[in-house]
Structure formats: C-alpha cells, structure tokens
Coordinates of C-alpha atoms in Angstrom, one line a residue:
X639 CA 8.3 -16.2 -68.1
X640 CA 10.2 -13.4 -66.3
X641 CA 7.1 -11.3 -66.0
X642 CA 5.2 -14.3 -64.5
X643 CA 8.1 -14.9 -62.0
X644 CA 8.2 -11.2 -61.1
X645 CA 4.5 -10.9 -60.5
X646 CA 4.5 -14.1 -58.4
X647 CA 7.4 -12.8 -56.3
X648 CA 5.7 -9.5 -55.7
X649 CA 2.5 -11.3 -54.6
X650 CA 4.4 -13.5 -52.2
X651 CA 6.3 -10.5 -50.8
X652 CA 3.1 -8.6 -50.3
X653 CA 1.5 -11.5 -48.4
X654 CA 4.7 -11.7 -46.3
X655 CA 4.6 -8.0 -45.5
X656 CA 0.9 -8.2 -44.6
X657 CA 1.6 -11.1 -42.2
X658 CA 4.4 -9.2 -40.6
X659 CA 2.1 -6.2 -40.1
X660 CA -0.6 -8.4 -38.5
X661 CA 2.0 -10.0 -36.3
X662 CA 3.3 -6.6 -35.2
X663 CA -0.3 -5.4 -34.5
X664 CA -0.9 -8.3 -32.1
X665 CA 2.1 -7.3 -30.0
X666 CA 0.0 -4.4 -28.6
X667 CA -2.7 -5.5 -26.2
X668 CA -5.6 -3.3 -25.3
X669 CA -5.5 -2.6 -21.6
X670 CA -8.4 -2.6 -19.2
X671 CA -6.7 0.2 -17.2
X672 CA -4.3 2.9 -18.4
X673 CA -2.3 5.0 -15.8
X674 CA -0.4 8.1 -16.8
X675 CA 1.5 10.6 -14.8
X676 CA 3.5 13.7 -15.5
X677 CA 7.2 14.1 -14.9
X678 CA 6.2 17.0 -12.6
X679 CA 4.5 14.4 -10.4
X680 CA 7.7 12.2 -10.3
X681 CA 9.7 15.2 -9.1
X682 CA 7.1 16.1 -6.6
X683 CA 7.3 12.5 -5.3
X684 CA 11.1 13.0 -5.1
X685 CA 10.6 16.0 -2.9
X686 CA 8.6 13.9 -0.4
X687 CA 10.6 10.7 -0.6
X688 CA 14.2 11.9 -0.6
X689 CA 14.1 13.8 2.7
X690 CA 12.5 10.8 4.4
X691 CA 15.2 8.5 3.2
X692 CA 17.9 11.0 4.4
X693 CA 16.3 11.5 7.8
X694 CA 15.9 7.8 8.3
X695 CA 19.7 7.4 7.6
X696 CA 20.8 9.7 10.4
X697 CA 21.6 7.7 13.5
X698 CA 21.4 4.4 11.6
X699 CA 24.4 2.1 12.1
X700 CA 25.8 0.2 9.1
X701 CA 26.9 -3.4 9.4
X702 CA 30.7 -4.0 10.0
X703 CA 32.9 -4.0 6.8
X704 CA 36.2 -5.8 6.5
X705 CA 39.0 -5.4 3.9
X706 CA 41.9 -7.7 3.6
X707 CA 45.3 -7.1 1.9
X708 CA 48.6 -8.9 1.8
X709 CA 49.3 -12.6 1.7
X710 CA 50.4 -15.4 4.1
X711 CA 51.9 -14.1 7.4
X712 CA 51.8 -10.5 6.0
X713 CA 48.0 -10.6 5.5
X714 CA 46.3 -7.8 7.2
X715 CA 42.6 -7.2 7.8
X716 CA 41.1 -3.8 8.3
X717 CA 37.7 -3.6 9.8
X718 CA 35.3 -0.7 10.1
X719 CA 32.4 -1.0 12.6
X720 CA 29.8 1.1 14.2
X721 CA 29.7 3.4 11.1
X722 CA 26.8 5.8 11.4
X723 CA 25.7 9.1 9.9
X724 CA 25.6 11.8 12.6
X725 CA 24.2 14.2 10.0
X726 CA 23.3 13.9 6.3
X727 CA 21.8 16.3 3.8
X728 CA 21.3 16.7 0.1
X729 CA 20.5 19.7 -2.2
X730 CA 16.9 18.8 -2.7
X731 CA 16.0 21.8 -4.9
X732 CA 18.6 20.9 -7.6
X733 CA 18.5 17.1 -7.3
X734 CA 16.2 15.9 -10.1
X735 CA 15.0 13.2 -12.5
X736 CA 15.5 14.0 -16.2
X737 CA 14.3 12.1 -19.2
X738 CA 17.0 11.8 -21.9
X739 CA 15.4 9.5 -24.4
X740 CA 12.6 6.9 -24.9
X741 CA 12.2 5.0 -21.6
X742 CA 15.6 6.2 -20.4
X743 CA 16.5 8.9 -17.8
X744 CA 19.0 10.3 -15.4
X745 CA 18.8 10.8 -11.6
X746 CA 21.1 13.5 -10.2
X747 CA 21.5 13.7 -6.4
X748 CA 23.5 16.9 -5.8
X749 CA 25.1 18.5 -2.7
X750 CA 25.5 15.4 -0.6
X751 CA 27.0 16.4 2.7
X752 CA 27.5 14.2 5.8
X753 CA 29.3 13.8 9.0
X754 CA 30.0 10.2 10.0
X755 CA 31.7 8.4 12.9
X756 CA 33.2 4.9 13.0
X757 CA 35.4 2.5 14.9
X758 CA 38.3 0.8 13.2
X759 CA 40.8 -2.1 13.8
X760 CA 43.7 -3.9 12.3
X761 CA 44.2 -7.6 12.9
X762 CA 47.3 -9.3 11.8
X763 CA 50.9 -8.2 12.4
X764 CA 49.5 -4.7 13.0
X765 CA 47.5 -4.5 16.2
X766 CA 45.6 -1.3 16.5
X767 CA 42.1 -0.2 17.3
X768 CA 40.5 3.3 17.5
X769 CA 37.8 5.6 16.3
X770 CA 37.4 8.3 13.8
X771 CA 35.2 10.7 11.8
X772 CA 34.6 11.3 8.1
X773 CA 33.3 14.5 6.8
X774 CA 32.3 15.0 3.1
X775 CA 30.5 17.8 1.2
X776 CA 29.7 19.0 -2.3
X777 CA 29.4 15.4 -3.5
X778 CA 27.3 14.3 -6.5
X779 CA 25.8 10.9 -7.5
X780 CA 24.4 10.3 -10.9
X781 CA 22.5 7.2 -12.2
X782 CA 21.1 6.4 -15.6
X783 CA 18.2 4.0 -15.9
X784 CA 16.0 2.3 -18.5
X785 CA 12.4 1.2 -18.1
X786 CA 11.0 -2.0 -19.6
X787 CA 8.5 -4.8 -18.9
X788 CA 9.5 -8.1 -17.4
X789 CA 7.0 -10.8 -16.4
X790 CA 4.0 -8.4 -16.5
X791 CA 5.7 -5.9 -14.1
X792 CA 7.8 -2.8 -14.7
X793 CA 11.6 -3.3 -14.7
X794 CA 13.9 -0.4 -13.7
X795 CA 17.4 -1.2 -14.8
X796 CA 20.5 0.9 -13.9
X797 CA 22.8 1.4 -16.8
X798 CA 26.4 0.5 -15.9
X799 CA 28.0 3.2 -18.1
X800 CA 25.7 5.8 -16.6
X801 CA 26.9 5.5 -13.0
X802 CA 29.0 8.5 -11.8
X803 CA 30.3 9.9 -8.5
X804 CA 32.0 13.2 -7.9
X805 CA 33.5 14.1 -4.5
X806 CA 34.0 17.8 -3.8
X807 CA 35.7 17.9 -0.4
X808 CA 36.4 15.4 2.3
X809 CA 38.3 15.0 5.6
X810 CA 39.3 12.0 7.8
X811 CA 40.3 12.2 11.4
X812 CA 41.2 9.6 14.0
X813 CA 41.3 10.0 17.7
X814 CA 43.6 7.0 18.5
X815 CA 46.4 5.1 16.9
X816 CA 49.6 6.2 15.3
X817 CA 49.3 3.8 12.4
X818 CA 45.9 5.2 11.4
X819 CA 47.1 8.8 11.7
X820 CA 50.1 8.1 9.5
X821 CA 47.8 6.4 6.9
X822 CA 45.5 9.4 6.9
X823 CA 48.5 11.8 6.6
X824 CA 49.6 9.8 3.5
X825 CA 46.1 9.7 2.3
X826 CA 45.8 13.5 2.5
X827 CA 49.0 14.1 0.5
X828 CA 48.0 11.8 -2.4
X829 CA 44.4 12.9 -3.0
X830 CA 45.0 12.9 -6.7
X831 CA 45.1 9.1 -6.3
X832 CA 42.8 8.5 -3.4
X833 CA 39.9 10.7 -4.6
X834 CA 39.3 8.7 -7.8
X835 CA 39.4 5.5 -5.6
X836 CA 36.8 7.0 -3.2
X837 CA 34.7 8.0 -6.1
X838 CA 34.8 4.5 -7.5
X839 CA 33.8 3.1 -4.2
X840 CA 31.0 5.6 -3.8
X841 CA 29.8 4.7 -7.3
X842 CA 29.6 1.1 -6.4
X843 CA 28.0 1.7 -3.1
X844 CA 25.5 4.1 -4.7
X845 CA 24.6 1.5 -7.3
X846 CA 23.9 -1.1 -4.6
X847 CA 21.9 1.4 -2.6
X848 CA 19.9 2.5 -5.7
X849 CA 19.1 -1.1 -6.6
X850 CA 17.8 -1.7 -3.0
X851 CA 15.7 1.4 -3.4
X852 CA 14.3 0.1 -6.6
X853 CA 13.5 -3.2 -5.0
X854 CA 11.8 -1.4 -2.1
X855 CA 9.8 0.8 -4.5
X856 CA 8.6 -2.1 -6.7
X857 CA 7.4 -4.0 -3.6
X858 CA 4.9 -1.2 -3.1
X859 CA 3.3 -1.8 -6.5
X860 CA 2.4 -5.5 -6.9
X861 CA 0.9 -6.8 -10.1
X862 CA -2.1 -8.3 -8.2
X863 CA -4.2 -7.0 -5.3
X864 CA -6.3 -9.1 -3.0
X865 CA -9.5 -7.1 -2.5
X866 CA -11.1 -9.8 -0.3
X867 CA -10.6 -13.4 0.6
X868 CA -12.4 -14.4 -2.6
X869 CA -11.7 -11.6 -5.0
X870 CA -8.7 -9.9 -6.5
X871 CA -7.7 -7.7 -9.4
X872 CA -4.9 -8.3 -11.9
X873 CA -2.8 -5.2 -12.7
X874 CA -0.1 -6.9 -14.7
X875 CA 1.5 -4.8 -17.4
X876 CA 0.3 -5.9 -20.9
X877 CA 2.5 -3.5 -22.9
X878 CA 5.9 -1.9 -22.5
X879 CA 5.9 1.4 -20.5
X880 CA 6.1 4.7 -22.3
X881 CA 8.3 7.4 -20.9
X882 CA 9.0 10.7 -22.7
X883 CA 10.0 14.3 -21.8
X884 CA 6.6 15.1 -20.4
X885 CA 5.0 12.0 -18.9
X886 CA 4.9 8.2 -18.3
X887 CA 2.2 5.7 -19.1
X888 CA 1.6 2.1 -18.2
X889 CA -1.0 -0.2 -19.6
X890 CA -2.5 -2.7 -17.1
X891 CA -4.7 -5.7 -17.6
X892 CA -7.3 -4.5 -15.1
X893 CA -9.2 -7.7 -14.8
X894 CA -10.9 -9.1 -11.7
X895 CA -10.3 -12.7 -10.7
X896 CA -11.6 -15.3 -8.2
X897 CA -9.0 -16.2 -5.6
X898 CA -9.8 -19.9 -6.0
X899 CA -9.3 -19.8 -9.8
X900 CA -7.2 -16.8 -10.7
X901 CA -6.4 -18.1 -14.2
X902 CA -9.9 -18.9 -15.3
X903 CA -11.0 -17.6 -18.7
X904 CA -13.2 -14.5 -18.7
X905 CA -15.8 -14.5 -21.5
X906 CA -15.8 -10.7 -21.6
X907 CA -15.4 -8.6 -24.8
X908 CA -12.0 -7.1 -25.3
X909 CA -11.3 -3.7 -23.8
X910 CA -11.9 -0.6 -25.9
X911 CA -9.0 1.6 -26.9
X912 CA -8.5 4.0 -24.0
X913 CA -7.5 7.6 -24.1
X914 CA -3.8 8.5 -23.5
X915 CA -2.4 10.9 -20.9
X916 CA -3.5 14.5 -21.4
X917 CA -0.5 16.8 -20.8
X918 CA -3.0 19.6 -20.1
X919 CA -4.7 17.6 -17.3
X920 CA -3.9 16.7 -13.8
X921 CA -0.6 15.1 -12.7
X922 CA -2.0 11.6 -12.3
X923 CA -4.7 10.2 -14.6
X924 CA -6.5 6.8 -14.6
X925 CA -8.7 5.4 -17.4
X926 CA -10.8 2.4 -16.5
X927 CA -12.6 0.6 -19.3
X928 CA -16.0 -1.1 -19.2
X929 CA -14.0 -4.4 -19.6
X930 CA -12.8 -4.0 -16.0
X931 CA -16.2 -3.3 -14.6
X932 CA -17.7 -6.3 -16.5
X933 CA -14.9 -8.7 -15.3
X934 CA -15.9 -7.6 -11.8
X935 CA -19.6 -8.3 -12.5
X936 CA -18.7 -11.7 -14.0
X937 CA -16.4 -12.9 -11.3
X938 CA -18.7 -11.7 -8.5
X939 CA -21.6 -13.5 -10.1
X940 CA -19.7 -16.8 -10.6
X941 CA -18.3 -16.7 -7.1
X942 CA -21.8 -16.3 -5.6
X943 CA -20.9 -12.9 -4.1
X944 CA -23.9 -11.3 -5.9
X945 CA -26.4 -13.5 -4.1
X946 CA -28.2 -11.6 -1.3
X947 CA -30.9 -11.9 1.3
X948 CA -32.8 -8.8 2.5
X949 CA -34.3 -9.5 5.9
X950 CA -36.5 -7.3 8.2
X951 CA -33.6 -6.5 10.5
X952 CA -31.6 -5.0 7.6
X953 CA -34.1 -2.2 7.0
X954 CA -32.4 1.0 8.0
X955 CA -33.9 3.0 10.8
X956 CA -36.1 5.8 9.5
X957 CA -37.3 3.9 6.4
X958 CA -41.2 3.8 6.7
X959 CA -41.5 0.2 5.5
X960 CA -41.6 -3.2 7.2
X961 CA -40.7 -6.3 5.3
X962 CA -43.8 -8.3 6.2
X963 CA -47.0 -9.7 4.5
X964 CA -49.1 -6.6 5.4
X965 CA -46.7 -4.2 3.8
X966 CA -46.0 -6.4 0.7
X967 CA -49.8 -6.9 0.2
X968 CA -50.1 -3.1 -0.6
X969 CA -47.6 -3.6 -3.4
X970 CA -48.5 -7.1 -4.6
X971 CA -52.0 -8.2 -3.4
X972 CA -52.4 -11.7 -2.1
X973 CA -49.8 -12.0 0.7
X974 CA -52.3 -11.4 3.5
X975 CA -54.9 -13.8 2.0
X976 CA -52.3 -16.5 1.6
X977 CA -50.3 -16.2 4.9
X978 CA -52.1 -13.8 7.2
X979 CA -51.1 -10.2 8.3
X980 CA -47.7 -9.1 9.8
X981 CA -45.8 -12.3 9.0
X982 CA -42.1 -11.5 8.5
X983 CA -40.7 -11.9 5.0
X984 CA -37.3 -11.7 3.3
X985 CA -36.2 -11.0 -0.3
X986 CA -33.6 -13.4 -1.8
X987 CA -31.9 -12.7 -5.1
X988 CA -28.9 -13.2 -7.3
X989 CA -27.5 -12.0 -10.6
X990 CA -27.9 -14.7 -13.3
X991 CA -26.5 -13.2 -16.5
X992 CA -23.7 -10.7 -16.0
X993 CA -21.7 -10.8 -19.3
X994 CA -21.6 -7.4 -20.9
X995 CA -24.0 -6.0 -18.3
X996 CA -22.0 -2.9 -17.4
X997 CA -21.9 0.0 -19.9
X998 CA -20.3 3.5 -19.7
X999 CA -21.2 6.4 -21.9
X1000 CA -20.1 10.0 -22.3
X1001 CA -22.3 12.6 -20.6
X1002 CA -24.1 10.1 -18.3
X1003 CA -22.1 10.6 -15.1
X1004 CA -23.1 7.0 -14.2
X1005 CA -21.9 3.5 -14.3
X1006 CA -24.9 1.8 -15.8
X1007 CA -25.6 -1.9 -15.1
X1008 CA -28.4 -4.0 -16.5
X1009 CA -28.0 -7.6 -15.4
X1010 CA -30.8 -10.2 -15.3
X1011 CA -31.7 -11.2 -11.8
X1012 CA -33.6 -14.0 -10.0
X1013 CA -35.7 -12.8 -7.1
X1014 CA -37.8 -14.7 -4.5
X1015 CA -40.1 -13.4 -1.8
X1016 CA -39.9 -15.8 1.1
X1017 CA -42.5 -15.8 3.9
X1018 CA -41.2 -16.9 7.3
X1019 CA -44.3 -18.8 8.2
X1020 CA -44.7 -20.8 11.5
X1021 CA -44.4 -24.1 9.6
X1022 CA -41.3 -23.0 7.8
X1023 CA -40.2 -20.7 5.0
X1024 CA -42.5 -20.5 2.0
X1025 CA -41.5 -19.3 -1.4
X1026 CA -44.5 -17.0 -2.1
X1027 CA -43.3 -15.4 -5.3
X1028 CA -40.4 -16.5 -7.6
X1029 CA -39.5 -14.6 -10.8
X1030 CA -36.8 -13.4 -13.1
X1031 CA -36.4 -9.7 -14.2
X1032 CA -34.2 -7.3 -16.1
X1033 CA -32.7 -4.6 -14.0
X1034 CA -31.4 -1.1 -14.7
X1035 CA -29.0 0.4 -12.1
X1036 CA -27.2 3.7 -12.4
X1037 CA -24.2 4.0 -10.0
X1038 CA -22.5 7.3 -9.3
X1039 CA -18.9 7.6 -8.3
X1040 CA -16.8 10.0 -6.2
X1041 CA -13.2 9.7 -5.0
X1042 CA -12.0 11.0 -1.6
X1043 CA -8.3 10.6 -0.7
X1044 CA -7.6 7.0 -2.0
X1045 CA -11.1 5.6 -1.8
X1046 CA -13.9 5.4 -4.4
X1047 CA -17.4 5.9 -2.9
X1048 CA -20.2 4.6 -5.2
X1049 CA -23.8 5.6 -4.7
X1050 CA -26.9 4.0 -6.2
X1051 CA -28.6 6.9 -8.1
X1052 CA -31.5 5.1 -9.8
X1053 CA -32.9 1.5 -10.0
X1054 CA -35.7 -0.1 -12.1
X1055 CA -37.1 -3.5 -12.8
X1056 CA -38.5 -4.6 -16.2
X1057 CA -39.2 -7.7 -18.4
X1058 CA -40.9 -9.5 -15.5
X1059 CA -41.0 -13.3 -16.0
X1060 CA -42.9 -15.4 -13.4
X1061 CA -41.5 -18.7 -12.3
X1062 CA -43.9 -19.7 -9.5
X1063 CA -46.3 -18.1 -7.0
X1064 CA -48.5 -19.1 -4.1
X1065 CA -50.5 -15.9 -4.4
X1066 CA -54.1 -16.2 -5.7
X1067 CA -55.2 -14.0 -8.6
X1068 CA -51.7 -12.9 -9.1
X1069 CA -51.4 -10.0 -11.6
X1070 CA -47.9 -10.0 -13.2
X1071 CA -48.3 -6.6 -14.9
X1072 CA -49.4 -4.9 -11.7
X1073 CA -46.6 -6.6 -9.8
X1074 CA -44.0 -5.4 -12.3
X1075 CA -45.3 -1.8 -11.9
X1076 CA -45.5 -1.9 -8.1
X1077 CA -42.2 -3.8 -7.5
X1078 CA -40.3 -0.7 -8.6
X1079 CA -41.6 0.9 -5.4
X1080 CA -39.6 -1.8 -3.5
X1081 CA -36.4 -0.6 -5.2
X1082 CA -36.4 2.5 -3.0
X1083 CA -35.9 0.1 -0.1
X1084 CA -33.1 -1.7 -1.9
X1085 CA -31.6 1.7 -2.7
X1086 CA -31.6 2.6 1.0
X1087 CA -30.0 -0.6 2.1
X1088 CA -27.5 -0.6 -0.7
X1089 CA -26.6 3.1 0.1
X1090 CA -25.8 2.1 3.6
X1091 CA -23.4 -0.6 2.4
X1092 CA -21.9 1.4 -0.4
X1093 CA -21.2 4.4 1.9
X1094 CA -18.3 2.3 3.4
X1095 CA -16.3 2.9 0.3
X1096 CA -14.0 0.9 -1.9
X1097 CA -10.2 1.4 -1.4
X1098 CA -8.4 2.0 -4.6
X1099 CA -5.5 -0.4 -5.3
X1100 CA -2.8 2.3 -4.8
X1101 CA 0.4 1.9 -2.8
X1102 CA -0.1 2.3 1.0
X1103 CA 0.2 5.9 2.1
X1104 CA -0.7 7.6 -1.2
X1105 CA -3.7 9.8 -0.9
X1106 CA -5.5 11.3 -4.0
X1107 CA -6.7 14.9 -3.9
X1108 CA -8.5 17.3 -6.2
X1109 CA -10.3 14.4 -7.9
X1110 CA -12.3 14.9 -11.1
X1111 CA -14.3 12.0 -12.7
X1112 CA -15.3 12.0 -16.3
X1113 CA -17.4 9.4 -18.2
X1114 CA -16.5 8.6 -21.8
X1115 CA -17.8 6.0 -24.2
X1116 CA -16.9 2.7 -22.5
X1117 CA -14.5 4.2 -20.0
X1118 CA -14.3 6.2 -16.8
X1119 CA -11.5 8.8 -16.4
X1120 CA -10.1 10.0 -13.0
X1121 CA -7.8 13.0 -12.8
X1122 CA -6.2 13.5 -9.5
X1123 CA -3.2 15.0 -7.6
X1124 CA -1.4 12.5 -5.4
X1125 CA -0.1 13.3 -1.9
X1126 CA 3.1 11.2 -1.2
X1127 CA 3.8 12.2 2.3
X1128 CA 2.5 9.0 3.9
X1129 CA 3.9 6.9 1.2
X1130 CA 7.4 8.4 1.6
X1131 CA 7.4 7.4 5.3
X1132 CA 6.4 3.8 4.4
X1133 CA 8.9 3.5 1.6
X1134 CA 11.7 4.8 3.8
X1135 CA 10.9 2.2 6.5
X1136 CA 10.9 -0.6 3.9
X1137 CA 14.2 0.6 2.4
X1138 CA 16.1 0.9 5.6
X1139 CA 14.9 -2.4 6.8
X1140 CA 17.0 -3.9 4.1
X1141 CA 20.8 -4.1 4.0
X1142 CA 21.5 -1.1 1.8
X1143 CA 25.0 -2.1 0.8
X1144 CA 26.4 -5.4 -0.3
X1145 CA 29.6 -5.9 1.7
X1146 CA 31.0 -8.3 -0.9
X1147 CA 30.7 -5.7 -3.7
X1148 CA 32.1 -3.0 -1.4
X1149 CA 35.2 -5.1 -0.6
X1150 CA 35.7 -5.8 -4.3
X1151 CA 35.5 -2.1 -5.0

C-alpha cells in the first residue's frame, strides 16, 4: 500500500513539474525583431548627448522657487528667481555608464562645474531683495537604475538607494542686502552642516532631472510607428530586456498592422528563433524574421495596398516599350485582331494569396516573395474599357536590400511568372502556354517601373536624428541581419530640445528637500 501511494505521489509530482516547465516555456515569446547593441555604443551615445544637454542649459532660466519657514506672524518666505547657468561643464571623459548586474547599472556624472546667477527676496517681517552668484566645482552625481518591461515598453527605474551626490567646492556671493550677506557668512562657517544639506538637495534635484530625461528619451522610441495613413508596425516588447556587462538586447513583436484595425489577428506562422547579439560584430545589430515580412505582405494585401494599375503614362522615359495593342500583340498575339493597332492599354493586378509568401534563406542575398496574383490586360477602347485578358498566376520576386544612413533601399533583382491559369479572354486562338512564356518579357517593364518607385527608399523606424553608417546586411534561414554603427549627433540635438522643453525640476519636491 505504501509502495502504491509512493508511486502515485511520484507520478503526480512529475506531471506537476512538467506543467510548470511548460508554463515557464510559454513566458518567452519569439520576437519578429531582435535589436542588440553594445555597451560601447551606449557610452558613445553619452558622448554625443551629454554635451548637448549641457550646452542647452547654459543661458536657460529656471522657474522661480520659493521656500517658507516659521509660523504665524513669524512666517518668512524666501524666493529665488531668474536663476540661470552662465557656464556649465562636466568631465565627459570620465563620466560613464557601468553595468553592475543583470538589468541594473550605474550612471556616474563627474566633474560638474558651474557658475550661476540669481535674484532673491524675503517677504514677511524681513524685507530684502538682491542678487547673487553661486559657483560650484568638483561635484559628482551618481544614479543606479534597473531595466524592466511595462505594458510592452521598456521601463527605466531609478533606484532610491542608488542616488548619491558629492559636492567638492562651492561659493555663494550676494551683491546687495545685509541679511543675505550675514546668512552666507554663517553658511560658510558651518559647511560641515550645510554641505550635506546641499548634497541632499542636489540628489533630489538630480533624481527629478534624471526622471525627466528618461521620460524625454522614451518619447523618442514609441512602441508603434505609423508608416502611412493606413499602415503601421508594432514594436512592442514581447520579453524582458537583457542587459549584461557587454551588451543589451530587446525582443520586439515586429508585426505590421492596418491603421483601421490594429488589433486584427494575423494568420502568420510564428517567428523563428532569431540569433542573439554577436559581441564580435558591430555596435548595433538588427535581426528581422520572415514573420515580419509576411505580416507586411498580409496587411498590405488585406488593405488593398497591393492592388495596382500600370498605365501608358507610367512607363519610364527610355524604356523601349509602349503599353498599347500593337506592342502587346508581339507578346500575346490577338490584341490587334480584336481591337485594332496602337490602342492604349493598362495592366491591373493585385496579390490574392499572401500568407507565407515571403521567404529568407542563407546565402541568397535576396528577400524572396512568391505570392499568387490576379492580372488583367484592359484595352482603353473608344466604347469603353474592355477586359481583353484576365488570369491568375504564381510569381517569383527576388528583392535586394541596402541601407544608407537610416533608410532601407530595396531593389527588384529578378521577377518571373508561372502556373498560368486563364479566367477569361477576348483574344481569338489564345495560346496559354505561349502567353505564359512571353509574359515574362513584360516583367522587365514591371521591374523598370517598380525600380523607380523603390528607389525612393523606406525610412527605418528609428528615432529621429539617428543615422546608420557602415551597414552590412546578411541573410540567414528565415531572417535578415543588419549590422551597423549609429551616429547620434542629430539625435542628441533633438533629445536636448525635448528635454529642456519640459520643467526639469519639480518645485514641490525641491521645497520638501
């Protein structure tokens, strides 16, 4: 009986453990896009961003700040106004970001030095107004932070016990007012008390400023991007970020959506497992799975964006072909007999079965697409448009990619039609086999027109101002990899503008401090 109980218990425990393992496995979602970057890149960004933030601070005037003390008729209010930095600098070379553990790190801003001017005033029993200066140097701020995922976006949380400030040397001077001069004289002689108070205030102000910076930074990286009025892409985070001593990685959904129905289900096979950041590679690495490309094909098809009409006026200059019955008759005999010579024509088409149509394979150097299409040759006759030839076909397109700055430029390398299926025709003695062979000649025309459109480029969904340089594209089985080096100079300017447009310091918290 004991043996039976023991074996039953073991079986139940094993089943329970298996269920736990399965539950744990479902917590990790395969991303459509993986983005990884080195800690070197983060510090390079710091070298661009921090000087811009500092330069924008010089000459900026902070809002008035008031502090009250005392009670009843003895209550006094001290107000500082017109506070501005006349000069401000930091030790850029030694200021750094350091990873200290999984998803946690420290930011050290060293060698802070500034020269500020301000107006002051007492209101209450004491009546005095004047102006002064505040000089400080050899000052350090340190912040500890932790990364996590909240509502499909990255969350950067400052750790309360990791906020520190250290003041090296400071000096106050006032040009007017005996009371203020006496207060500063006392202040100078009890610096063992006043310095810790100033450091506490700086820590609080620094925390408020850092949180505003984080808010400004995250605004530059939304979880969705509108690519057009009808199309967008979802870059929501599907797993927690990974930060270690060498790099950081984020997993993004990477799914296209229709603007009119952004939550619609996508009948696309799950993304493959993507490679992880290669520490021997470039500073910034993107991996895009075939899942992402197929969601684009599906959404574009369902929205009608992949319907097209090729008209005579769209033929690029220099292409030795006219879209009329005489030219088409040389490819598909019967147009002239049915409609006469030199009658203008147009080609209308649409993708009709997009799911799983895009494939990526190592060594191909192409994005391969093979959707089924519906095509119609329309003759613009005097008595109205006539559908001369209507058919379905299987297509094979090979699309090359290159990246310049922050834009992907696709190019149509090869195109072919196969599996011709006739729906209807007004052409006599129509030969489907001959038409299938000769219609591939038409694809050189499609390629010329498509090339003109594709040459406009597709802007990558990166933050405004970031430019990608030294780009290398590789094709793997079911994914495309892009290794690149980012230039943050334009982004730093934009981020600084956003940051200083906000109130950097909370006056309520400063007064409490």
